[in-house]
Structure formats: structure tokens, C-alpha cells
């Protein structure tokens, strides 16, 4: 077999383990910083306050206004606090929304970022920032955006509600599935993707029945790191494009949209990327699309776009937007096929 690939390892420091949140102060100091601004969403304010107390005089303030899609107005409000407090680093405690705010600050200031993830979104290991201005979402990729230090503590995910654990997990798994057939995949990204899928296949069913299961929580967060790393290193295709379209134009919820679409986009690409998907398909009973749908159903994931208030007429519009700017996908994309795929996802039908 002839091999040809290009591989660049991510320069981030990863610290993984139960109880590792107690190492945040140590890593602020190791990074040469003295004034950390702790970031969170309003929902996680008390967790941010607790973290700030834990790191004591190393915390220079808290900003708890992080929200979905990183609106520029929120970043500007946070930038005022950065300036007022003289912060020399940010600590983002939370999911992709909080990480997004930390990235937006770092993109403008190059401040060091420490991320303490509490969902499985994977944003903490990517150099990608999605932000919105005037309702328009733009995506930038820059070395300054990649967080320098990520502290994964599964104990912080014990309280992640089951429904969010399921959708966030499927969101992460989508990075892995698309990474497996990415045009710029490499042996390391493919190993990480498969291992990440296996970790979620093992852990999510356990979490659904026993959300406090520490081993399963650890396994899922490990999967999140792996799948997020894949997203950070290789290009995505149809699945991410469609989810971006649905979220951007119809305001469908982020992780839930990924959860509904994944079996359908995987099935769409199954034949065109059969060799790349063989091992992943085996994890889900032999058929990647149908297998992922069965898995999603068994763990109680949302299965239809209808549930998000989308109408059938919206599907016509979504199909047109999704094919507007051509992009690479293992199977060529045409509007009729995308419209059909969207119909199945809207109805919540098992992929053909
Ligand atoms: P989120 O960060 O928006 O979190 C959703 C809600 O859950 C928030 O209120 C949050 O405070 C709360 N929450 C988070 N962790 C919790 C926990 N352990 N217990 C209880 N509540 C908790 O959701 P998300 O799915 O992690 O992130 C979605 C956002 O991340 C989207 O805007 C998406 O575009 C972005 N994202 C970006 C990338 C990237 O590489 N740039 C990758 C993935 C996702």
C-alpha cells in the first residue's frame, strides 16, 4: 500500500485525570502567568466563582457572560474586563461557548488560554473560532486561537445532564467520522478518530443509565479529547457543512443538530468512503449509518429535525444553501440527494 501524508502535532499541553482541576493554579504559574480571568456562562457562574476561589490571588476577576455562537458584543464586553483587570491569561471553564469566548479574547490579544472543559464539544483542542456579528457567523482559523493548556477533569462532567451528554457525545463523534474520510487525514488522526468512537460507544450507554459513573465519564471525556483533536487537525465535509447551515440559517441547537444529522451524513458517504469507514462501521454493528442511528436511538438522542421546529419548506431552503459554495466531500454533492437526506433526517427515519 502506498502512503503519503503530512502531519503536524498540536502544540497544546493536555493534562487529563480525575481531580486535575486542582492543578489549575499550578499550570497558571508554570505558564508564567499571575493574573487569570476566569470565564463561564451565566449558568456556570457558581463553578467559575469556586474555581476563582481555589486559585486565590492568581485570579484577577470573573466574566460570566459567555453565550452560544460567540457574539462579538459579548467578546467586546469581556475585553473591557480584560483591560480593567490587567489579565495575563484566561481560564475558560465550560463547554464550547465558554471556550469560544476565551478563543475570541486570545485572537485579539494573544493572551494564554487554559481551558477546563465540561462538555464533549472538543473546541478546546482546535485552532478554530466561530463568532457572530449582526447575526452572521464567520469562522477563523489561527495559531493564536488554539488554547495552550487543557485540563480535563472527568469529575467536572458528572453533572452534565444525560440529554446533553448524549448530544454532546454525538457532536464529538461527528468530528471523528468526518475525520476518517477527510482528504487530509493522516495515520494519527485516523487512530485518534477510531479510538474516540470506541470510547463513546463504550461510555455513553453506561452514562445514560448511571450518570455518576466515574469510569464512563472519564472514558467519554477521553473520547472528547480524541475527537476534538481530529477536528483540530483535518478538514471536515458534508456533515459539518449541513450542521453549520442548519444552525446558522435556522437557529437549530448545535449539539442536537449534530446528533440528528450524523447517521444520515455517515450513510450518505458510506459507499464512497467504504475502506476508510470499515473499522468504524464494525464498532456500530457493521453499517455506519444504520448502526449510528440505532446507537443514537438506544441512548435516547433526538432523531428528527422536526423536533427543532423546522418545516418541510425550510428543507428546500437548507438544501439550496448547503450546495451553494462547493466543498470537498467523498461523495459528490447534488441538491436532490441532499434534499432527500434532509427529508429522512427531518422525519427521523433510519437512514437508507
Ligand atoms: P455550551 O458550551 O453552549 O453549553 C451549553 C450549556 O450547558 C451552557 O449553559 C453551559 O454553561 C452548560 N454546561 C456546560 N457544561 C456543563 C456541565 N458539566 N454541567 C451542567 N451544565 C453545563 O455547549 P457545547 O455544546 O459545549 O458548545 C457549543 C458551542 O461550541 C457552539 O457555539 C459551537 O459552535 C462551538 N464549538 C466550536 C468548536 C470549534 O472548534 N471552534 C467545536 C465544537 C463546538
Coordinates of C-alpha atoms and ligand atoms in Angstrom, one line a residue:
X1 CA 0.0 0.0 0.0
X2 CA 1.4 3.4 -0.9
X3 CA 1.2 6.0 1.8
X4 CA 1.5 9.8 1.5
X5 CA 0.6 12.2 4.2
X6 CA 1.5 15.3 6.1
X7 CA 1.2 15.5 9.9
X8 CA 1.6 18.4 12.3
X9 CA 1.2 17.6 16.0
X10 CA -0.9 20.1 18.1
X11 CA 1.4 22.1 20.4
X12 CA -1.1 22.1 23.2
X13 CA -0.4 20.8 26.7
X14 CA -3.0 18.3 27.8
X15 CA -3.5 17.4 31.5
X16 CA -6.0 14.6 32.0
X17 CA -7.3 12.9 35.1
X18 CA -9.9 12.8 37.9
X19 CA -9.2 15.7 40.3
X20 CA -7.0 17.5 37.8
X21 CA -8.9 20.8 38.3
X22 CA -6.8 21.1 41.5
X23 CA -3.8 21.6 39.1
X24 CA -5.2 24.8 37.5
X25 CA -3.1 27.1 39.8
X26 CA 0.0 25.1 39.2
X27 CA -0.4 25.5 35.4
X28 CA -1.1 29.2 35.7
X29 CA 2.2 29.5 37.5
X30 CA 4.0 27.1 35.1
X31 CA 2.8 29.2 32.2
X32 CA 4.5 32.2 33.8
X33 CA 1.1 34.0 34.5
X34 CA 0.0 35.8 37.6
X35 CA -3.5 37.3 36.7
X36 CA -6.1 34.9 35.4
X37 CA -9.5 36.0 34.2
X38 CA -12.0 33.1 34.8
X39 CA -14.7 32.8 32.1
X40 CA -18.0 30.9 32.1
X41 CA -21.6 31.1 31.0
X42 CA -24.2 32.6 33.4
X43 CA -25.3 29.0 34.1
X44 CA -21.9 28.0 35.4
X45 CA -21.3 31.2 37.4
X46 CA -21.0 29.4 40.7
X47 CA -18.5 26.9 39.3
X48 CA -16.4 29.8 38.0
X49 CA -16.5 31.5 41.4
X50 CA -15.5 28.3 43.1
X51 CA -12.5 27.9 40.7
X52 CA -11.5 31.6 41.2
X53 CA -11.5 31.0 45.0
X54 CA -9.5 27.8 44.5
X55 CA -6.7 29.6 42.6
X56 CA -6.8 32.5 45.1
X57 CA -4.6 35.5 44.3
X58 CA -3.9 34.1 40.8
X59 CA -7.5 35.1 39.8
X60 CA -7.9 38.7 38.8
X61 CA -11.6 38.6 38.0
X62 CA -14.5 36.6 36.6
X63 CA -16.6 37.2 33.5
X64 CA -19.7 35.0 33.3
X65 CA -21.4 36.3 30.1
X66 CA -20.2 33.6 27.7
X67 CA -23.0 32.5 25.3
X68 CA -23.7 30.4 22.2
X69 CA -22.0 31.4 18.9
X70 CA -19.6 33.9 20.5
X71 CA -21.3 37.1 19.6
X72 CA -18.8 40.0 19.1
X73 CA -20.7 42.2 21.5
X74 CA -20.1 39.7 24.3
X75 CA -16.4 39.5 23.4
X76 CA -16.2 43.3 23.5
X77 CA -17.7 43.4 27.0
X78 CA -15.2 40.7 28.1
X79 CA -12.4 42.7 26.5
X80 CA -13.2 45.6 28.7
X81 CA -12.9 43.4 31.8
X82 CA -9.6 42.0 30.4
X83 CA -8.3 45.6 30.2
X84 CA -9.6 46.7 33.5
X85 CA -8.2 43.7 35.4
X86 CA -4.9 43.6 33.6
X87 CA -5.4 39.9 33.0
X88 CA -2.4 38.0 31.6
X89 CA -4.3 34.8 30.8
X90 CA -7.9 33.5 30.6
X91 CA -9.3 30.3 32.2
X92 CA -12.3 29.1 30.3
X93 CA -14.4 26.8 32.4
X94 CA -17.3 25.2 30.5
X95 CA -18.4 23.9 27.1
X96 CA -17.8 25.2 23.6
X97 CA -19.5 28.5 24.2
X98 CA -17.1 29.5 27.0
X99 CA -14.1 28.1 25.1
X100 CA -15.2 30.2 22.2
X101 CA -15.1 33.4 24.3
X102 CA -11.6 32.5 25.5
X103 CA -10.5 32.0 21.9
X104 CA -12.1 35.2 20.8
X105 CA -10.1 37.1 23.5
X106 CA -6.9 35.3 22.6
X107 CA -7.4 36.0 18.9
X108 CA -7.5 39.7 19.7
X109 CA -4.8 39.8 22.5
X110 CA -2.8 36.6 22.2
X111 CA -3.4 36.0 25.9
X112 CA -2.6 32.5 27.1
X113 CA -5.6 30.2 27.4
X114 CA -6.2 27.5 29.9
X115 CA -9.4 25.5 29.2
X116 CA -11.2 23.3 31.7
X117 CA -13.9 21.6 29.5
X118 CA -17.1 20.4 31.0
X119 CA -18.8 19.1 27.8
X120 CA -17.6 16.9 24.9
X121 CA -17.7 19.6 22.2
X122 CA -13.9 19.4 21.6
X123 CA -13.4 23.1 20.8
X124 CA -10.6 23.3 23.3
X125 CA -8.2 21.4 21.0
X126 CA -8.9 23.3 17.8
X127 CA -7.4 26.5 16.3
X128 CA -10.9 27.4 15.1
X129 CA -13.1 30.2 16.3
X130 CA -16.7 30.7 15.1
X131 CA -18.1 34.1 16.1
X132 CA -21.2 36.0 15.2
X133 CA -21.7 39.7 14.3
X134 CA -25.0 41.1 13.2
X135 CA -26.5 37.6 13.0
X136 CA -23.7 36.4 10.6
X137 CA -21.5 33.6 11.7
X138 CA -17.9 33.6 10.5
X139 CA -15.1 31.1 11.1
X140 CA -11.5 31.9 11.5
X141 CA -8.5 29.6 11.9
X142 CA -5.3 31.0 13.5
X143 CA -2.5 29.6 15.7
X144 CA -3.3 32.2 18.4
X145 CA -6.8 30.6 18.7
X146 CA -5.5 27.2 19.8
X147 CA -5.6 27.0 23.7
X148 CA -2.2 26.4 25.1
X149 CA -3.2 24.3 28.1
X150 CA -6.3 22.0 28.5
X151 CA -7.1 20.5 31.9
X152 CA -9.6 17.6 31.5
X153 CA -11.2 16.6 34.8
X154 CA -13.9 14.0 34.3
X155 CA -15.3 14.9 37.8
X156 CA -16.5 18.2 36.3
X157 CA -18.7 16.3 33.8
X158 CA -20.6 14.2 36.4
X159 CA -23.3 16.9 36.5
X160 CA -23.6 17.2 32.7
X161 CA -27.3 16.3 32.2
X162 CA -27.8 13.0 30.4
X163 CA -29.5 14.5 27.4
X164 CA -26.6 17.0 26.9
X165 CA -24.1 14.2 27.5
X166 CA -25.7 12.2 24.7
X167 CA -25.9 15.1 22.2
X168 CA -22.5 16.5 23.1
X169 CA -21.0 13.0 22.7
X170 CA -22.6 12.5 19.2
X171 CA -21.4 16.0 18.3
X172 CA -17.8 14.9 19.1
X173 CA -18.3 11.6 17.3
X174 CA -19.2 13.5 14.2
X175 CA -15.7 15.1 14.2
X176 CA -14.3 11.6 14.2
X177 CA -16.5 10.1 11.5
X178 CA -15.7 13.0 9.1
X179 CA -12.0 12.9 10.2
X180 CA -11.8 9.2 9.0
X181 CA -12.6 10.2 5.4
X182 CA -11.0 13.6 5.4
X183 CA -9.0 14.3 2.3
X184 CA -6.1 15.5 4.5
X185 CA -6.4 12.6 7.1
X186 CA -3.1 11.1 8.4
X187 CA -2.4 7.9 10.3
X188 CA -2.5 9.6 13.7
X189 CA -5.8 11.4 13.0
X190 CA -7.4 8.2 11.9
X191 CA -6.1 6.3 15.0
X192 CA -7.5 9.1 17.2
X193 CA -10.8 9.1 15.4
X194 CA -11.4 5.3 15.8
X195 CA -10.3 5.3 19.5
X196 CA -12.6 8.3 20.1
X197 CA -15.5 6.5 18.5
X198 CA -14.8 3.4 20.6
X199 CA -14.6 5.4 23.8
X200 CA -18.0 6.9 23.2
X201 CA -19.6 3.7 22.0
X202 CA -18.5 2.1 25.3
X203 CA -19.2 5.0 27.6
X204 CA -22.4 6.8 26.5
X205 CA -24.7 3.8 27.1
X206 CA -23.3 3.5 30.6
X207 CA -23.7 7.2 31.3
X208 CA -27.3 7.1 30.2
X209 CA -28.1 4.5 32.9
X210 CA -25.6 5.7 35.5
X211 CA -24.6 9.4 35.0
X212 CA -22.4 9.4 38.1
X213 CA -20.3 6.5 36.8
X214 CA -16.8 8.0 37.1
X215 CA -15.1 5.5 34.8
X216 CA -17.6 6.0 32.0
X217 CA -17.3 9.8 32.4
X218 CA -13.6 9.5 32.1
X219 CA -13.9 7.4 29.0
X220 CA -16.3 9.9 27.4
X221 CA -14.1 12.9 28.1
X222 CA -11.1 10.9 26.8
X223 CA -13.2 10.4 23.6
X224 CA -14.0 14.1 23.5
X225 CA -10.3 14.9 23.6
X226 CA -9.6 12.4 20.8
X227 CA -12.5 13.5 18.6
X228 CA -11.8 17.2 19.2
X229 CA -8.2 16.7 18.2
X230 CA -9.3 15.2 14.9
X231 CA -11.4 18.3 14.3
X232 CA -8.4 20.4 15.0
X233 CA -6.1 18.7 12.6
X234 CA -8.1 17.6 9.5
X235 CA -10.8 19.1 7.3
X236 CA -14.5 18.4 7.7
X237 CA -17.0 17.8 4.9
X238 CA -20.7 17.4 4.3
X239 CA -21.8 16.7 7.9
X240 CA -20.3 19.9 9.3
X241 CA -21.4 22.0 6.4
X242 CA -25.0 20.9 6.8
X243 CA -25.0 21.4 10.6
X244 CA -23.4 24.8 10.1
X245 CA -26.2 25.7 7.6
X246 CA -29.0 24.5 9.9
X247 CA -27.6 26.2 12.9
X248 CA -26.7 29.4 11.1
X249 CA -29.8 29.9 9.0
X250 CA -32.5 28.2 11.1
X251 CA -31.0 28.5 14.6
X252 CA -31.3 24.8 15.4
X253 CA -29.5 23.8 18.6
X254 CA -25.8 23.0 18.0
X255 CA -25.1 19.6 19.6
X256 CA -28.6 18.3 18.9
X257 CA -28.4 19.1 15.2
X258 CA -25.1 17.2 15.0
X259 CA -26.7 14.3 16.8
X260 CA -29.7 14.1 14.4
X261 CA -27.6 14.5 11.3
X262 CA -24.7 12.2 12.0
X263 CA -26.3 8.9 11.0
X264 CA -27.6 10.4 7.8
X265 CA -24.4 12.1 6.6
X266 CA -22.4 9.0 7.5
X267 CA -24.8 6.8 5.5
X268 CA -24.6 9.3 2.6
X269 CA -20.8 8.9 2.5
X270 CA -20.7 5.2 3.4
X271 CA -20.2 3.7 0.0
X272 CA -17.8 6.4 -1.3
X273 CA -15.6 6.1 1.8
X274 CA -16.1 2.4 2.5
X275 CA -12.5 1.5 3.1
X276 CA -12.0 4.5 5.4
X277 CA -15.1 3.7 7.4
X278 CA -14.9 -0.1 7.7
X279 CA -13.5 -0.3 11.2
X280 CA -15.8 2.5 12.5
X281 CA -18.8 0.6 11.0
X282 CA -17.7 -2.5 12.8
X283 CA -17.9 -0.6 16.1
X284 CA -21.6 0.1 15.3
X285 CA -22.6 -3.4 14.1
X286 CA -21.4 -3.3 10.5
X287 CA -23.3 -0.4 8.9
X288 CA -22.1 3.1 9.7
X289 CA -25.3 5.0 9.0
X290 CA -27.9 2.5 10.3
X291 CA -25.6 1.5 13.1
X292 CA -25.1 5.0 14.3
X293 CA -28.8 5.6 14.1
X294 CA -29.5 2.5 16.2
X295 CA -26.9 3.7 18.7
X296 CA -28.3 7.2 18.9
X297 CA -31.8 5.8 19.4
X298 CA -30.7 3.4 22.1
X299 CA -29.1 6.2 24.1
X300 CA -32.2 8.5 23.7
X301 CA -30.8 11.0 21.3
X302 CA -33.1 13.3 19.3
X303 CA -33.7 11.6 15.9
X304 CA -35.6 14.2 13.8
X305 CA -35.1 17.8 12.7
X306 CA -38.8 18.2 13.0
X307 CA -38.3 18.3 16.8
X308 CA -36.4 21.6 16.4
X309 CA -39.4 23.3 14.7
X310 CA -38.1 23.1 11.2
X311 CA -40.8 23.0 8.5
X312 CA -40.6 20.9 5.3
X313 CA -40.3 24.2 3.3
X314 CA -37.2 25.0 5.4
X315 CA -35.6 21.9 4.0
X316 CA -35.8 23.2 0.4
X317 CA -34.0 26.3 1.5
X318 CA -31.5 24.4 3.6
X319 CA -30.7 22.1 0.7
X320 CA -30.0 25.1 -1.6
X321 CA -27.7 26.8 1.0
X322 CA -25.9 23.5 1.6
X323 CA -24.8 23.2 -2.0
X324 CA -24.2 26.9 -2.6
X325 CA -20.5 27.0 -2.1
X326 CA -18.9 23.8 -3.4
X327 CA -16.6 22.0 -0.9
X328 CA -14.9 18.6 -0.9
X329 CA -16.8 15.5 0.2
X330 CA -16.0 11.9 -0.5
X331 CA -19.3 11.5 -2.4
X332 CA -20.1 14.3 -4.9
X333 CA -22.9 16.5 -3.6
X334 CA -26.0 17.3 -5.6
X335 CA -29.1 19.2 -4.4
X336 CA -31.6 16.4 -4.9
X337 CA -29.6 13.9 -2.9
X338 CA -29.1 16.5 -0.1
X339 CA -32.8 17.3 -0.1
X340 CA -33.6 13.6 0.3
X341 CA -31.1 13.2 3.1
X342 CA -32.7 16.2 4.9
X343 CA -36.1 14.7 4.4
X344 CA -35.0 11.5 6.1
X345 CA -33.4 13.4 9.0
X346 CA -36.5 15.7 9.3
X347 CA -38.8 12.7 9.6
X348 CA -36.4 10.8 11.9
X349 CA -36.3 7.8 9.6
X350 CA -33.5 5.2 9.9
X351 CA -31.0 6.0 7.0
X352 CA -31.5 4.0 3.8
Ligands
LIG1 P1 -22.3 25.1 25.5 O1 -20.9 25.5 25.9 O2 -23.1 26.2 24.8 O3 -23.1 24.7 26.8 C1 -24.5 24.6 26.9 C2 -25.0 24.9 28.3 O4 -24.6 23.8 29.2 C3 -24.4 26.2 28.9 O5 -25.4 26.8 29.6 C4 -23.3 25.6 29.8 O6 -23.0 26.5 30.8 C5 -23.9 24.3 30.3 N1 -22.9 23.4 30.7 C6 -21.7 23.1 30.2 N2 -21.1 22.1 30.9 C7 -22.0 21.7 31.9 C8 -21.9 20.8 32.9 N3 -20.9 19.9 33.0 N4 -23.0 20.6 33.7 C9 -24.1 21.4 33.6 N5 -24.2 22.4 32.6 C10 -23.1 22.5 31.8 O7 -22.4 23.8 24.7 P2 -21.3 23.0 23.8 O8 -22.1 22.0 23.0 O9 -20.2 22.5 24.6 O10 -20.7 24.1 22.8 C11 -21.4 24.6 21.7 C12 -20.7 25.7 21.1 O11 -19.3 25.4 20.8 C13 -21.3 26.1 19.7 O12 -21.3 27.5 19.6 C14 -20.3 25.6 18.7 O13 -20.2 26.3 17.5 C15 -19.0 25.7 19.5 N6 -18.0 24.7 19.1 C16 -16.8 25.1 18.5 C17 -15.9 24.3 18.1 C18 -14.6 24.8 17.5 O14 -13.7 24.1 17.2 N7 -14.5 26.1 17.3 C19 -16.0 22.9 18.3 C20 -17.2 22.4 18.8 C21 -18.2 23.3 19.3

